[in-house]
CSV table of C-alpha atoms in Angstrom, one decimal:
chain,number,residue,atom,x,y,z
A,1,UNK,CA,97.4,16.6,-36.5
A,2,UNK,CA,96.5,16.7,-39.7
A,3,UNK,CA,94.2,18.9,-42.3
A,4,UNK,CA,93.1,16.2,-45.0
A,5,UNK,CA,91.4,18.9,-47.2
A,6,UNK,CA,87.4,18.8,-45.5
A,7,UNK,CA,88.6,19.4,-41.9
A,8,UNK,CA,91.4,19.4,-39.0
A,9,UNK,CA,91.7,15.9,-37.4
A,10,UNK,CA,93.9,15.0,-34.8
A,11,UNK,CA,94.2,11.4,-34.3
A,12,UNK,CA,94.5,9.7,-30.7
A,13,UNK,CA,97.0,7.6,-29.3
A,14,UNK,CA,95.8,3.6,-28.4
A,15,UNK,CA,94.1,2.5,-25.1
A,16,UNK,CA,91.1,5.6,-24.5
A,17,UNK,CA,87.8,4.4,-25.7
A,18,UNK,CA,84.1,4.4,-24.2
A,19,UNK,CA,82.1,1.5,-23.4
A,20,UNK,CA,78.3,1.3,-25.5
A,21,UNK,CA,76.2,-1.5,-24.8
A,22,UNK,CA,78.7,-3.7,-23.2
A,23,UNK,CA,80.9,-3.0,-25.8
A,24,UNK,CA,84.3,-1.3,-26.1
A,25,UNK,CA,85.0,1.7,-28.4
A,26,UNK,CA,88.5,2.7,-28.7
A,27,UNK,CA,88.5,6.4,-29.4
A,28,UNK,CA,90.4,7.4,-32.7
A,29,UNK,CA,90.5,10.6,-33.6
A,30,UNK,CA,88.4,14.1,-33.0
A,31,UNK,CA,87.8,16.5,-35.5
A,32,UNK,CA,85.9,19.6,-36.1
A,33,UNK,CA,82.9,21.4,-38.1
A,34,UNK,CA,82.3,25.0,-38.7
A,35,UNK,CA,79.0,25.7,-38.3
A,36,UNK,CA,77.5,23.0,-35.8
A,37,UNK,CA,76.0,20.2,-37.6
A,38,UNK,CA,73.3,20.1,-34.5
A,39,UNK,CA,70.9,23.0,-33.4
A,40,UNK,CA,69.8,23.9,-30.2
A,41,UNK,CA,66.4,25.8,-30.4
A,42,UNK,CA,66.5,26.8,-33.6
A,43,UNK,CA,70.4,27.9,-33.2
A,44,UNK,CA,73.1,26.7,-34.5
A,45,UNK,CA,76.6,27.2,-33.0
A,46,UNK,CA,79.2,28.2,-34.4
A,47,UNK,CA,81.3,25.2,-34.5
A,48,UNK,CA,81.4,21.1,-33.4
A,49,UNK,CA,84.0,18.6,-32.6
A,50,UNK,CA,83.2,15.1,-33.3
A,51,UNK,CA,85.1,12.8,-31.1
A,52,UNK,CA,85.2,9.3,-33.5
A,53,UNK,CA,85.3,5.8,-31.6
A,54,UNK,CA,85.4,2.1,-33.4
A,55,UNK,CA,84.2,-1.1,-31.8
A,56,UNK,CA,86.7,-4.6,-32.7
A,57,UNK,CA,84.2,-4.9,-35.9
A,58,UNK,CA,84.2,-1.8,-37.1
A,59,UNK,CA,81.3,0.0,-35.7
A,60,UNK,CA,81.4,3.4,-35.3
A,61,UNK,CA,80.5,5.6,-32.7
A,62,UNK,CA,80.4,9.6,-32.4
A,63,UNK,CA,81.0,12.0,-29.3
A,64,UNK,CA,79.4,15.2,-30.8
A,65,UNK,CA,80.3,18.6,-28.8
A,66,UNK,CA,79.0,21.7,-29.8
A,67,UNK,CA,81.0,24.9,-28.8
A,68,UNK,CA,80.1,28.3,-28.2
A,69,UNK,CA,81.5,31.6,-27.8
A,70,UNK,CA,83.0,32.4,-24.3
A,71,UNK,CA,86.2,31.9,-22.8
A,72,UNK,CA,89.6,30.6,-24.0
A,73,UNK,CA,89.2,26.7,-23.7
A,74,UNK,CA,93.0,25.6,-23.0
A,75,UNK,CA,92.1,21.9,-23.4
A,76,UNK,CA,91.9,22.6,-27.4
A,77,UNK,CA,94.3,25.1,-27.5
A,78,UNK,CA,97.5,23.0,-28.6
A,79,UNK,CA,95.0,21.5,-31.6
A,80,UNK,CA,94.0,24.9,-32.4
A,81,UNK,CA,97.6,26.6,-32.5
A,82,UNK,CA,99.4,24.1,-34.7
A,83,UNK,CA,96.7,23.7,-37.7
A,84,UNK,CA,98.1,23.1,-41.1
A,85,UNK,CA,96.6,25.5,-43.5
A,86,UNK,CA,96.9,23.5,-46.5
A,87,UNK,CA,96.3,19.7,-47.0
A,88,UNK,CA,99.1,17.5,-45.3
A,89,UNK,CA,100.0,14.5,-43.9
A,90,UNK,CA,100.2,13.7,-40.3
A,91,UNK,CA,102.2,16.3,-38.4
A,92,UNK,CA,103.7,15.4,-34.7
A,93,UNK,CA,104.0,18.4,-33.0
A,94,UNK,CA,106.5,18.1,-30.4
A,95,UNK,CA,105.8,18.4,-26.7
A,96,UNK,CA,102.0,19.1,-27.0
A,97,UNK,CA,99.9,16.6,-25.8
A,98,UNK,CA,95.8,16.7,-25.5
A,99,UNK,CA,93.1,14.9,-23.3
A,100,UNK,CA,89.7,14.5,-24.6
A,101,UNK,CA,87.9,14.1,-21.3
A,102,UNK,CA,89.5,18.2,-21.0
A,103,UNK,CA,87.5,18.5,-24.2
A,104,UNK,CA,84.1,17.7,-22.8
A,105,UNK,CA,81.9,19.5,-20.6
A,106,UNK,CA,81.9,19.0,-17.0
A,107,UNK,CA,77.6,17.4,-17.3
A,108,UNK,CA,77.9,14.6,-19.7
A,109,UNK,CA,74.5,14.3,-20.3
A,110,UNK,CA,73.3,13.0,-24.1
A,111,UNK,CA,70.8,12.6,-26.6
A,112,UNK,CA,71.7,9.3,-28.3
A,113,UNK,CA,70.0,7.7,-32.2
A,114,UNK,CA,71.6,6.0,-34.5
A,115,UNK,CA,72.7,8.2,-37.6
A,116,UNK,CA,75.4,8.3,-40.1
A,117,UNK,CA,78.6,9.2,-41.6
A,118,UNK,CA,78.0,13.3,-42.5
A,119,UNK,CA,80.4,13.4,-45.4
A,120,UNK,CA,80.2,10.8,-48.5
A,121,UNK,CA,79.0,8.5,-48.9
A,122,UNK,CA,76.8,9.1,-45.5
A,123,UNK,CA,76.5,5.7,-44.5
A,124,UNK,CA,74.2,4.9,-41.7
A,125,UNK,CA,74.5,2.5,-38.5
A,126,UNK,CA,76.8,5.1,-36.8
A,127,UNK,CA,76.1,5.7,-33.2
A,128,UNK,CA,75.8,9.4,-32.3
A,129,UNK,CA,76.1,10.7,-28.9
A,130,UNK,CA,75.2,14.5,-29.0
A,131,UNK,CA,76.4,16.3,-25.9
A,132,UNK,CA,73.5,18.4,-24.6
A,133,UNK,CA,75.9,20.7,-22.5
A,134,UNK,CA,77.9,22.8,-24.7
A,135,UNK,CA,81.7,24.1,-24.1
A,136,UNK,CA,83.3,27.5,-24.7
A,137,UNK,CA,86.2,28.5,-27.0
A,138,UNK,CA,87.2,32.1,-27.3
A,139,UNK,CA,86.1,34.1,-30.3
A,140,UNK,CA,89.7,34.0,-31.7
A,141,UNK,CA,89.8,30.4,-30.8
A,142,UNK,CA,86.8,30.0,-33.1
A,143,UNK,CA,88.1,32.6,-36.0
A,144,UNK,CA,91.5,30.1,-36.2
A,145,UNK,CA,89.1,27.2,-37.6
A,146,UNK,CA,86.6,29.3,-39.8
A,147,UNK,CA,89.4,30.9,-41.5
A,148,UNK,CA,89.9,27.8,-43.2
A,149,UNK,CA,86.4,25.9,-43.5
A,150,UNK,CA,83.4,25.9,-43.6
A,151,UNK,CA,82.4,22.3,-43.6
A,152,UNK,CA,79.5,21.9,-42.1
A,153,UNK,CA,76.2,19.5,-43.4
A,154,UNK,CA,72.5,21.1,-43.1
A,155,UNK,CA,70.3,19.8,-40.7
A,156,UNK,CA,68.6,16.5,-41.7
A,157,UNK,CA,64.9,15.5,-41.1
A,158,UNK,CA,64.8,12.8,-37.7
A,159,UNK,CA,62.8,10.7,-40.1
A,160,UNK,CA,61.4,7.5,-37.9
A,161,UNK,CA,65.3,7.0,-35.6
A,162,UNK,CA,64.5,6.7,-32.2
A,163,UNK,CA,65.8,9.3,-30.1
A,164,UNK,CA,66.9,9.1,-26.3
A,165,UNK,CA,68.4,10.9,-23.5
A,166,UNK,CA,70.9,9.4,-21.3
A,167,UNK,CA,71.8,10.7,-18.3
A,168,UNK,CA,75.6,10.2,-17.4
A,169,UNK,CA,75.5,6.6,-18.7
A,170,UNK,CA,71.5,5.4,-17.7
A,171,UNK,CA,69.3,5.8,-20.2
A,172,UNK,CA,66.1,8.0,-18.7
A,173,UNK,CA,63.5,8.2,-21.2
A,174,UNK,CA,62.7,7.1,-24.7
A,175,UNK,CA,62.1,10.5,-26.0
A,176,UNK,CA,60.5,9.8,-29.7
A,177,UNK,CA,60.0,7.4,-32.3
A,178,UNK,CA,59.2,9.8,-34.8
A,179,UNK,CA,57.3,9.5,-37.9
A,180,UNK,CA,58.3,12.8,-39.0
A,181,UNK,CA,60.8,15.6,-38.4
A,182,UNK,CA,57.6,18.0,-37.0
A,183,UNK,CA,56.9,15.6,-34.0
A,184,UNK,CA,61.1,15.3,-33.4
A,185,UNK,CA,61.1,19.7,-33.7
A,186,UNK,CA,58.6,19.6,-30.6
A,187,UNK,CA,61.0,17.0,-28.4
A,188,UNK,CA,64.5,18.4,-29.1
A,189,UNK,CA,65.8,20.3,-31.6
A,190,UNK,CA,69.1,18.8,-31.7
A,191,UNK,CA,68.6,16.6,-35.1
A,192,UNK,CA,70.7,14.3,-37.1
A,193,UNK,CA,74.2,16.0,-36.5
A,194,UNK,CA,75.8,12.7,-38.5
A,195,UNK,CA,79.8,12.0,-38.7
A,196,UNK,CA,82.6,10.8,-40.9
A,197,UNK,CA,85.1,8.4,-39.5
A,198,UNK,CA,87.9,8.6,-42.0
A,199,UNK,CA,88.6,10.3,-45.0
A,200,UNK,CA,85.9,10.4,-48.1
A,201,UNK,CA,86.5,7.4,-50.0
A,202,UNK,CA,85.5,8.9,-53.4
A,203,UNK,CA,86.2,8.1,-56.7
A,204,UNK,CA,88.9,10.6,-58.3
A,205,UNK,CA,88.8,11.3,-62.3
A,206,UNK,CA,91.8,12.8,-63.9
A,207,UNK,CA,90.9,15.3,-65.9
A,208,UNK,CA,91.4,15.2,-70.0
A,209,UNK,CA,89.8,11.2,-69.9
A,210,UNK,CA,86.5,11.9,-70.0
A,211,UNK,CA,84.1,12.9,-73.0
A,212,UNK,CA,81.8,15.7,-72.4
A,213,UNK,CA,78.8,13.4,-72.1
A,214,UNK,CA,80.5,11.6,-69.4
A,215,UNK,CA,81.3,15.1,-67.5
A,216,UNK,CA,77.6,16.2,-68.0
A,217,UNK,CA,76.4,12.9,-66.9
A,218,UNK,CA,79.0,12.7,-63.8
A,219,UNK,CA,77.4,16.5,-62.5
A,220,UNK,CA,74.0,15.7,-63.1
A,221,UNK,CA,74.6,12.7,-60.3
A,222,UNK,CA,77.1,14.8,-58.4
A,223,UNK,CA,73.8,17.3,-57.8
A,224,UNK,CA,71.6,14.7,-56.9
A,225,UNK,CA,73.8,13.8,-54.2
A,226,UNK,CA,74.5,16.7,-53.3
A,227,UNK,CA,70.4,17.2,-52.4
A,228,UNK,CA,69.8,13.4,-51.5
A,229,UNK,CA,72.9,14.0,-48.3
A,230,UNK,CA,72.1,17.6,-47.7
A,231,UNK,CA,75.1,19.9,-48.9
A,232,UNK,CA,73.0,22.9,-50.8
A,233,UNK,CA,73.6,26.8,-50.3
A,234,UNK,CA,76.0,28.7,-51.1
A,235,UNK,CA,79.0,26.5,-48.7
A,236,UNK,CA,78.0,23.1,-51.4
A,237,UNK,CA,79.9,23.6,-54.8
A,238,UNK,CA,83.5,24.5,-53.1
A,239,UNK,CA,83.2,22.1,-50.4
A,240,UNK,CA,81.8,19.6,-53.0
A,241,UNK,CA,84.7,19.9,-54.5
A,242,UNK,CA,87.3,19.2,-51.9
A,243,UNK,CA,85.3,15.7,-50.4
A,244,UNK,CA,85.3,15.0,-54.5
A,245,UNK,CA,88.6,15.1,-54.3
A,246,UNK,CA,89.9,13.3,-52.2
C-alpha cells in the first residue's frame, strides 16, 4: 500500500488478471477516487475504485466500481485500515492480505468504451469497464478516504466512443455511437469515468530557476490543461498541485 500524493494504491501480487478480447490482462494494482468519477442518473457516488490491468504490450485496461453508502464492506477493510496519511513509498503490512474478486459485486455486469488515463497527461486507448452494480462501504469506511482526498475528475462529454453493455462476459447490445454527449445522457448516464495506471509522469521545476516570464507563461498553460482534461471547481488548484508535483 502505498499513498503516492493523488490517491491510495495498493499494488497486486503476479498471476490475477482478466481476459479482453482474447487477450490476457494481468491485474496490477486498484486504487481509489473520492467522489465517483461516473454518475448514475445524474448522481454521483461518493467514492470509486479503479482496479488497473496491463496486457504483454502495455495496454491498459480499467475495472471501475463505484461504492455507496451501506454496510461495512470487509473485503476493503485491510486497505482502508492501514492508509499512509502522507506520501510514502510502498508499505507491506504484515499478515493482511486482499482479494479483488471480494471487492466486486456479486452481478458483474458492465458498460464497456474505450477512454483514457483520468490524471495527466489523460492519454486515451485505455479500456474502461464500468461496473453497473455498485458495492457498499460503511459511512466511516468512506470518511477514512475523504479525509485525505478529494481526487476526483468532472464528468467528461461521451463525445463519438462507442458505448456497450456486456453481460457477464457477452456483449448484448451496442448501446450508442454517439455524436454528442445529449444522445449518450438519454442511453446511460454513466460517462467517461477515465483512469491512471501509474503515477503522473510530469515535469517537476525547482523553484528559484525560473524568470517570472517563464512562471506566468508555465500557469497560463497549466490553466488550459486544467480546462482541456476537466479539473475545474474549487477541488482543481490544490489537487493541481499535488499531480504537478509529482
Amino acid at each position: 500500500v502505498l499513498n503516492n500524493g493523488h490517491t491510495i494504491q495498493a499494488n497486486y501480487d503476479e498471476g490475477s488478471g482478466v481476459m479482453i478480447d482474447d487477450q490476457p490482462y494481468s491485474l496490477l494494482q486498484f486504487h481509489f477516487h473520492a467522489g465517483s468519477e461516473t454518475t448514475l442518473g445524474g448522481e454521483q457516488p461518493p467514492l470509486e475504485a479503479h482496479f488497473v490491468h496491463a496486457n504483454a504490450d502495455g495496454g491498459l485496461a480499467v475495472v471501475d466500481v463505484m461504492v455507496v453508502e451501506g454496510a461495512e464492506n470487509p473485503a476493503y477493510a485491510s486497505v482502508l485500515n492501514n492508509m499512509p496519511a502522507e506520501m510514502s513509498p510502498v508499505m507491506f503490512i504484515e499478515g493482511e492480505t486482499v482479494n479483488a474478486m471480494d471487492m466486486l459485486p456479486e452481478e458483474k455486469t458492465y458498460w464497456r468504451f474505450d477512454g483514457s488515463l483520468t490524471t495527466p497527461p489523460c492519454s486515451e486507448g485505455v479500456k474502461r469497464h464500468v461496473l453497473n452494480n455498485t458495492v457498499e462501504m460503511s459511512a466511516e469506511q468512506i470518511a477514512q478516504f475523504t479525509a485525505l482526498f478529494d481526487n476526483f475528475r468532472d464528468v467528461q462529454a461521451l463525445k463519438e466512443r462507442e458505448f456497450i453493455v456486456v453481460d457477464n462476459g457477452d456483449v448484448e447490445e451496442e448501446v450508442a455511437q454517439a455524436a454528442d454527449s445529449d444522445s449518450a445522457e438519454e442511453v446511460v448516464d454513466a460517462v467517461d469515468a477515465e483512469e491512471t495506471a501509474e503515477t503522473v509522469d510530469g515535469d517537476s521545476t525547482d523553484e528559484g530557476t525560473q524568470d517570472s516570464d517563464a512562471d506566468t507563461e508555465d500557469e497560463v498553460a497549466q490553466e488550459e490543461e486544467k480546462a482541456e482534461w476537466g479539473y475545474e471547481g474549487d477541488k482543481a488548484p490544490e489537487f493541481w498541485g499535488k499531480l504537478a508535483s509529482n
